[in-house]
Amino acid sequence: MMRLPVLRLSRLGLRARLSLGMVAVVLLTTLGVATAALFVVKRHMQEDIANEQFDRISAIADAVDQKFLSRRTLLKTFGNSVEAQHIADSKLLQDFVMQHKSLKEAFDNVAFVDRNGDLVANLNGADKIGKVNIKDREYFLRTVAAKAGVISQPYRNRLNGLAQIAMTEPVLNSQGEVVYVISGAISLKEQNFLGELANIKFGKSGYMFIANTDGIVIDHPRKDLILQSVNAEGGRNPALDRAIAGFEGTAEAMNRVGVYGLYAFKRSSQTNWVLGGIYPRSEAFARIEEIERYTWAGALLLTALVGGLAFVVMRSQLMPLSQLHEHMQVSRAVSNYAPLEQVGPKDEIGDLSRTFDSLMLERQIAHERLRSSERFLRDVTDNLPAVVAYFDRHQVCLFGNKAGLAMRGKTKADIGTLTMKESLPEAVYKQLEPEIAKVLAGTATRYVGTYDRNGKEGFFECHLVPDIGHAGEVFGYYVMTFDVTRQKVAERERAAGEARIRTITDNLPALVSHVDASLRYTFVNAHVRALHDNAELVGQSMADVRGIEDFKMVEPYVQRVLAGEAVTFEMTGYRTRGLSQNWYQSHYIPDRDQEGIVRGFYAMTFDVTERKRAEIRSAESEKRLRGLTDNVPALLTELDRDERVVFCNGRYLTWLGIPPSSMMNRPIREAVGDAHYEMRKPLLARAFAGEEVSFEQTAKLLVGERTLQTTYLPQRNAEGEVVGLYILANDVSDLKQKQMQLDTLAREDALTGLPNRRSFEEHVREAFARSRRSHLPVCLMFLDIDYFKSINDSLGHAAGDAVLKEFGRRLKESVRETDMAARYAGDEFVVLLEGVTDADEARLVAGKVISAMQPVFHLPSRTLQVTTSIGVAISEGDEDFPALLACADSALYAAKKEGRNRFIMAASRSETQEARYGSSFARREQLVQ
């Protein structure tokens, strides 16, 4: 058989291969670009069509919301008119309604029903009044319970059978109770509500429809479907199911009659309505398919033209390549590079020639810069006030700065032969031998030692850092040594000064202490220690040492001194032995740093019992000379049986500016005014009937608006009959304010500022109630700080408190404003998420919390890597909080068991095994100096 010759590309020249390759590239590129461009154009056009449809349906949804808002404003204004005129008679109310027939432009009917659900006024006529009751209607019950207007679910009118919705507004009396409910009915089969919006079409056969989140049709071109289920005719529409579940946007799907279309969905902000629009795909994307056909025809024609032209041009343009190749061969044989004389045309090949010249020249410049950098490094280290050196694993010096070489009278020539032992005095080397063993084992170390400094004791600080390769092998170590003699001497002098100060304060007849900004004791004298049985108080918090009750008494003064104010106050107490009461005077003085920032305060407390007892004896003597009632810090009044004022004390003058004499023998109604008397008349009647009555009121005194606690005490004769009243009004403004402050403190964690366990559990009860009403689950996250006990034990409680504060801050920033994060106990935290639709939302929040803890924590004296473990549990409808907490606690235990620094979802009851999800953030905690 005769063998045909085969063309082999390897036998062709470079220009021929490149020319043929260029033709192939042009062909593939043209086809590829056409395909990519067509894909991008189709995608963008489809996205534009989808976005346009979504914008239209969003505009319709906004218009529907505006219609609801305008009608709500109309009903609210109508209700305010009824409240303002106090219309109580049903006939007057019917006449009032009939005067507003213009409401028919917005509603099919407007009716008034009383609290029992009975119809009392009707815009469509009075014939149905008293014959219709809607007390079982869901929208009526919600309006009465919430005292606010609602928009009802769609329903069928019991009288005319029409599909309707109702908008309601309550009418309240002066006590805030619901008197009437205004109901505005809107027909769903008429266009008086949607108007022209109902006729909007998408393309030729597309249309708009409305359903609610319960799957009930609100509006549709086919009116017979209104109030029917979206699945009433069989089959399912996946796009509509997603929209009812909460999806907003566009999607492609096939409807129940087999039409494949582009859907757009948007929720109404005023109701649970979902507005949708369908645009048949055959109409929506018809223009795109036409563009696709023309694009492919043009691409094939362009390929034929450009391919031939590229073959011709390529042959002529590759000539300069051979010239560049010859130049490169010559350049390899010479030591000093000579630039190319002719670099070719200003095209890619010419750029390649010029680039080759530039790279060769840059290489020569880089060598020069490297030598210059080495000189610079030497200059820097030689001028450092420290010994800097590098030793290999055999302790041979490979680098040493000027200070290090001069210390032992060595020069640069000794580098490479000088060992660590030879470079140091023998006494110093013996001190560092254990540290050298550590650094050669791969552990960085720091050592403070002593040396002979011209016959005196000197101190040095030596840092040894290992040079570790990628595989973990130690090549050598870096050494940096400082002279810290002055620092050590200063520390000794400071210690001596502190001893003198302690001797002085221990002998002062007072309790002397210093507290830092975190309210922890940093100094106490002997009297303070003796008061607490010589216990170690430094480092403990002020609240723990003094006790909660005692600390609350001084806390306002602590806040003032931390704000920069010097404070002096007195308080009472009892001697540790015996029950005699004593008085103490305390002076709190702020401790400021050089910038004026308060970093704590000094406290000095003196026993002033004798002085206070002398003052009390003097005050008691003075009291006997005053009228008792004029000094009672309250308004005291006595009324006779005829409600006449027979006595009032001097506080009327100091508090209200009213002389007591001007009120004597006057009826109380005349003294206080008709309006005030009518408000108190029922209470006075109860008191004259023999009941002790107490209430609070707000009064405008000369000193400003204050809260008074008023009590009516019946005055009885020997037979037990009420012959008058004693009226006592105490100013409890400060007490109310303190109660509010105490209530806030009781619900807030003092350290982190987060809600505490009590506040969280109160919130949980409300959240579970909302969950049961909305049928939406709640999610509980149970967190703790990994290795927190080790942090407390190794760094102290101050560092632990700083970690808790920073952890709480990051946790609060990681969750939504609608979620609640709280400190539950110790280093345990909890987060409650409401309205969680699926587990992915919980995983997203848990991942954010894990990520938020990854940056190092910056403590006052160091940085620290802190991580957290999280257990996540989602309610399934019938759990209580203890059960959900137990699930989250089990998941937290599993997360810690898996290695910490992760979260794990608690298994649902329907699952047979735990579904575990975690972040791979686990790593060993490190302390960074």
CSV table of N, CA and C in Angstrom, one decimal, residues 474-558:
chain,number,residue,atom,x,y,z
A,474,VAL,N,15.2,24.4,63.6
A,474,VAL,CA,15.8,25.6,64.1
A,474,VAL,C,17.1,25.8,63.5
A,475,PHE,N,17.3,26.9,62.7
A,475,PHE,CA,18.6,27.2,62.0
A,475,PHE,C,19.5,28.0,63.0
A,476,GLY,N,19.0,28.7,63.9
A,476,GLY,CA,19.8,29.5,64.8
A,476,GLY,C,18.9,30.4,65.7
A,477,TYR,N,19.4,31.5,66.2
A,477,TYR,CA,18.6,32.4,67.0
A,477,TYR,C,19.1,33.8,67.0
A,478,TYR,N,18.2,34.7,67.2
A,478,TYR,CA,18.5,36.2,67.2
A,478,TYR,C,18.6,36.6,68.7
A,479,VAL,N,19.6,37.5,68.9
A,479,VAL,CA,19.8,38.0,70.3
A,479,VAL,C,19.7,39.5,70.3
A,480,MET,N,18.9,40.1,71.3
A,480,MET,CA,18.9,41.5,71.5
A,480,MET,C,19.0,41.7,73.0
A,481,THR,N,20.0,42.5,73.4
A,481,THR,CA,20.3,42.7,74.9
A,481,THR,C,20.3,44.2,75.2
A,482,PHE,N,19.5,44.6,76.3
A,482,PHE,CA,19.5,45.9,76.7
A,482,PHE,C,20.0,46.0,78.1
A,483,ASP,N,20.6,47.2,78.4
A,483,ASP,CA,21.0,47.5,79.8
A,483,ASP,C,19.8,48.2,80.5
A,484,VAL,N,19.3,47.5,81.6
A,484,VAL,CA,18.1,48.0,82.3
A,484,VAL,C,18.5,48.4,83.7
A,485,THR,N,19.7,48.8,83.9
A,485,THR,CA,20.2,49.1,85.3
A,485,THR,C,19.4,50.3,85.8
A,486,ARG,N,19.2,51.3,85.0
A,486,ARG,CA,18.5,52.5,85.5
A,486,ARG,C,17.0,52.1,85.9
A,487,GLN,N,16.4,51.3,85.1
A,487,GLN,CA,15.0,50.9,85.3
A,487,GLN,C,14.9,50.1,86.6
A,488,LYS,N,15.8,49.2,86.9
A,488,LYS,CA,15.8,48.4,88.1
A,488,LYS,C,16.1,49.2,89.3
A,489,VAL,N,17.0,50.2,89.2
A,489,VAL,CA,17.3,51.1,90.3
A,489,VAL,C,16.0,51.9,90.7
A,490,ALA,N,15.4,52.4,89.6
A,490,ALA,CA,14.2,53.2,89.8
A,490,ALA,C,13.1,52.4,90.4
A,491,GLU,N,13.0,51.1,90.1
A,491,GLU,CA,11.9,50.2,90.7
A,491,GLU,C,12.2,50.0,92.2
A,492,ARG,N,13.5,49.9,92.5
A,492,ARG,CA,13.9,49.7,93.9
A,492,ARG,C,13.5,51.0,94.7
A,493,GLU,N,13.8,52.2,94.1
A,493,GLU,CA,13.5,53.4,94.8
A,493,GLU,C,12.0,53.6,94.9
A,494,ARG,N,11.3,53.2,93.9
A,494,ARG,CA,9.8,53.3,94.0
A,494,ARG,C,9.3,52.4,95.1
A,495,ALA,N,9.8,51.2,95.2
A,495,ALA,CA,9.4,50.3,96.2
A,495,ALA,C,9.7,50.9,97.6
A,496,ALA,N,10.8,51.5,97.8
A,496,ALA,CA,11.1,52.1,99.1
A,496,ALA,C,10.2,53.3,99.4
A,497,GLY,N,9.8,54.1,98.3
A,497,GLY,CA,8.9,55.1,98.5
A,497,GLY,C,7.5,54.6,98.9
A,498,GLU,N,7.1,53.5,98.3
A,498,GLU,CA,5.8,52.9,98.6
A,498,GLU,C,5.8,52.4,100.0
A,499,ALA,N,6.9,51.9,100.5
A,499,ALA,CA,7.0,51.4,101.9
A,499,ALA,C,6.8,52.6,102.9
A,500,ARG,N,7.4,53.8,102.5
A,500,ARG,CA,7.3,55.0,103.4
A,500,ARG,C,5.8,55.4,103.4
A,501,ILE,N,5.2,55.4,102.2
A,501,ILE,CA,3.8,55.8,102.1
A,501,ILE,C,2.9,54.9,102.9
A,502,ARG,N,3.2,53.6,102.9
A,502,ARG,CA,2.4,52.6,103.6
A,502,ARG,C,2.5,52.9,105.1
A,503,THR,N,3.8,53.2,105.6
A,503,THR,CA,4.0,53.4,107.0
A,503,THR,C,3.2,54.6,107.5
A,504,ILE,N,3.1,55.7,106.6
A,504,ILE,CA,2.4,56.9,107.0
A,504,ILE,C,0.9,56.6,107.0
A,505,THR,N,0.4,55.9,106.0
A,505,THR,CA,-1.1,55.7,105.9
A,505,THR,C,-1.5,54.7,107.0
A,506,ASP,N,-0.6,53.7,107.3
A,506,ASP,CA,-1.0,52.8,108.3
A,506,ASP,C,-1.1,53.4,109.7
A,507,ASN,N,-0.5,54.6,109.9
A,507,ASN,CA,-0.5,55.2,111.2
A,507,ASN,C,-1.5,56.4,111.2
A,508,LEU,N,-2.2,56.7,110.1
A,508,LEU,CA,-3.2,57.7,110.1
A,508,LEU,C,-4.5,57.2,110.8
A,509,PRO,N,-5.2,58.0,111.5
A,509,PRO,CA,-6.4,57.6,112.2
A,509,PRO,C,-7.6,57.6,111.2
A,510,ALA,N,-7.4,56.9,110.1
A,510,ALA,CA,-8.5,56.9,109.0
A,510,ALA,C,-8.3,55.6,108.2
A,511,LEU,N,-9.4,55.3,107.5
A,511,LEU,CA,-9.4,54.3,106.5
A,511,LEU,C,-8.9,54.9,105.1
A,512,VAL,N,-7.8,54.4,104.6
A,512,VAL,CA,-7.2,55.0,103.4
A,512,VAL,C,-7.1,53.9,102.4
A,513,SER,N,-7.5,54.2,101.1
A,513,SER,CA,-7.4,53.2,100.1
A,513,SER,C,-7.3,53.9,98.7
A,514,HIS,N,-7.0,53.1,97.7
A,514,HIS,CA,-7.0,53.6,96.3
A,514,HIS,C,-7.7,52.6,95.4
A,515,VAL,N,-8.6,53.1,94.6
A,515,VAL,CA,-9.5,52.3,93.7
A,515,VAL,C,-9.2,52.7,92.3
A,516,ASP,N,-9.0,51.7,91.4
A,516,ASP,CA,-8.8,52.1,90.0
A,516,ASP,C,-10.1,52.3,89.3
A,517,ALA,N,-10.0,52.6,87.9
A,517,ALA,CA,-11.2,52.9,87.2
A,517,ALA,C,-12.2,51.8,87.0
A,518,SER,N,-11.7,50.5,87.2
A,518,SER,CA,-12.5,49.4,87.1
A,518,SER,C,-13.1,49.0,88.5
A,519,LEU,N,-12.9,49.9,89.5
A,519,LEU,CA,-13.5,49.8,90.8
A,519,LEU,C,-12.9,48.6,91.5
A,520,ARG,N,-11.6,48.4,91.3
A,520,ARG,CA,-10.8,47.3,92.1
A,520,ARG,C,-9.8,48.0,93.0
A,521,TYR,N,-9.6,47.5,94.2
A,521,TYR,CA,-8.6,48.1,95.1
A,521,TYR,C,-7.2,47.8,94.6
A,522,THR,N,-6.4,48.9,94.6
A,522,THR,CA,-5.0,48.8,94.3
A,522,THR,C,-4.1,49.1,95.5
A,523,PHE,N,-4.7,49.6,96.6
A,523,PHE,CA,-4.0,49.9,97.8
A,523,PHE,C,-5.0,50.1,99.0
A,524,VAL,N,-4.7,49.5,100.1
A,524,VAL,CA,-5.4,49.7,101.4
A,524,VAL,C,-4.5,49.8,102.5
A,525,ASN,N,-4.8,50.6,103.5
A,525,ASN,CA,-3.9,50.7,104.7
A,525,ASN,C,-4.3,49.7,105.7
A,526,ALA,N,-3.5,49.7,106.8
A,526,ALA,CA,-3.7,48.6,107.8
A,526,ALA,C,-5.1,48.7,108.5
A,527,HIS,N,-5.6,49.9,108.6
A,527,HIS,CA,-7.0,50.0,109.2
A,527,HIS,C,-8.0,49.3,108.4
A,528,VAL,N,-7.9,49.5,107.0
A,528,VAL,CA,-8.9,48.8,106.1
A,528,VAL,C,-8.8,47.3,106.2
A,529,ARG,N,-7.5,46.8,106.2
A,529,ARG,CA,-7.3,45.4,106.3
A,529,ARG,C,-7.8,44.9,107.6
A,530,ALA,N,-7.6,45.6,108.7
A,530,ALA,CA,-8.1,45.1,110.0
A,530,ALA,C,-9.6,45.1,110.1
A,531,LEU,N,-10.3,46.0,109.4
A,531,LEU,CA,-11.7,46.1,109.3
A,531,LEU,C,-12.3,44.8,108.7
A,532,HIS,N,-11.5,44.2,107.8
A,532,HIS,CA,-11.9,43.1,107.0
A,532,HIS,C,-11.1,41.8,107.4
A,533,ASP,N,-10.8,41.8,108.7
A,533,ASP,CA,-10.1,40.6,109.3
A,533,ASP,C,-8.8,40.3,108.5
A,534,ASN,N,-8.0,41.3,108.1
A,534,ASN,CA,-6.7,41.2,107.5
A,534,ASN,C,-6.8,40.4,106.2
A,535,ALA,N,-7.9,40.4,105.5
A,535,ALA,CA,-8.0,39.6,104.2
A,535,ALA,C,-7.3,40.4,103.2
A,536,GLU,N,-6.9,39.7,102.1
A,536,GLU,CA,-6.2,40.3,101.0
A,536,GLU,C,-7.2,41.0,100.1
A,537,LEU,N,-7.2,42.3,100.1
A,537,LEU,CA,-8.2,43.1,99.4
A,537,LEU,C,-7.7,43.7,98.0
A,538,VAL,N,-6.4,43.8,97.8
A,538,VAL,CA,-5.9,44.3,96.6
A,538,VAL,C,-6.3,43.4,95.4
A,539,GLY,N,-6.9,44.0,94.4
A,539,GLY,CA,-7.3,43.2,93.3
A,539,GLY,C,-8.8,42.9,93.3
A,540,GLN,N,-9.4,43.0,94.5
A,540,GLN,CA,-10.8,42.7,94.6
A,540,GLN,C,-11.7,43.9,94.2
A,541,SER,N,-12.9,43.6,93.8
A,541,SER,CA,-13.8,44.7,93.4
A,541,SER,C,-14.4,45.4,94.7
A,542,MET,N,-14.7,46.6,94.5
A,542,MET,CA,-15.2,47.4,95.6
A,542,MET,C,-16.6,46.8,96.1
A,543,ALA,N,-17.4,46.4,95.1
A,543,ALA,CA,-18.7,45.8,95.5
A,543,ALA,C,-18.6,44.5,96.3
A,544,ASP,N,-17.6,43.7,95.9
A,544,ASP,CA,-17.4,42.4,96.6
A,544,ASP,C,-16.9,42.7,98.0
A,545,VAL,N,-16.0,43.6,98.2
A,545,VAL,CA,-15.4,43.9,99.6
A,545,VAL,C,-16.5,44.5,100.5
A,546,ARG,N,-17.2,45.5,100.0
A,546,ARG,CA,-18.1,46.3,100.8
A,546,ARG,C,-19.5,45.6,101.0
A,547,GLY,N,-19.8,44.7,100.0
A,547,GLY,CA,-21.1,44.1,100.0
A,547,GLY,C,-22.0,44.9,99.1
A,548,ILE,N,-23.1,44.3,98.6
A,548,ILE,CA,-24.0,44.9,97.6
A,548,ILE,C,-24.7,46.1,98.2
A,549,GLU,N,-25.3,45.9,99.4
A,549,GLU,CA,-26.1,47.0,100.0
A,549,GLU,C,-25.3,48.2,100.3
A,550,ASP,N,-24.1,48.0,100.9
A,550,ASP,CA,-23.2,49.1,101.3
A,550,ASP,C,-22.7,49.8,100.0
A,551,PHE,N,-22.4,49.0,99.0
A,551,PHE,CA,-21.8,49.6,97.7
A,551,PHE,C,-22.9,50.5,97.1
A,552,LYS,N,-24.2,50.0,97.1
A,552,LYS,CA,-25.2,50.8,96.5
A,552,LYS,C,-25.3,52.2,97.1
A,553,MET,N,-25.0,52.3,98.4
A,553,MET,CA,-25.1,53.6,99.1
A,553,MET,C,-24.1,54.5,98.7
A,554,VAL,N,-22.9,54.0,98.3
A,554,VAL,CA,-21.8,54.9,98.0
A,554,VAL,C,-21.6,55.0,96.5
A,555,GLU,N,-22.4,54.2,95.7
A,555,GLU,CA,-22.2,54.2,94.2
A,555,GLU,C,-22.4,55.5,93.6
A,556,PRO,N,-23.4,56.4,94.0
A,556,PRO,CA,-23.5,57.7,93.3
A,556,PRO,C,-22.3,58.5,93.5
A,557,TYR,N,-21.7,58.5,94.7
A,557,TYR,CA,-20.5,59.3,94.9
A,557,TYR,C,-19.3,58.7,94.1
A,558,VAL,N,-19.2,57.4,93.9
A,558,VAL,CA,-18.2,56.8,93.1
A,558,VAL,C,-18.3,57.3,91.7
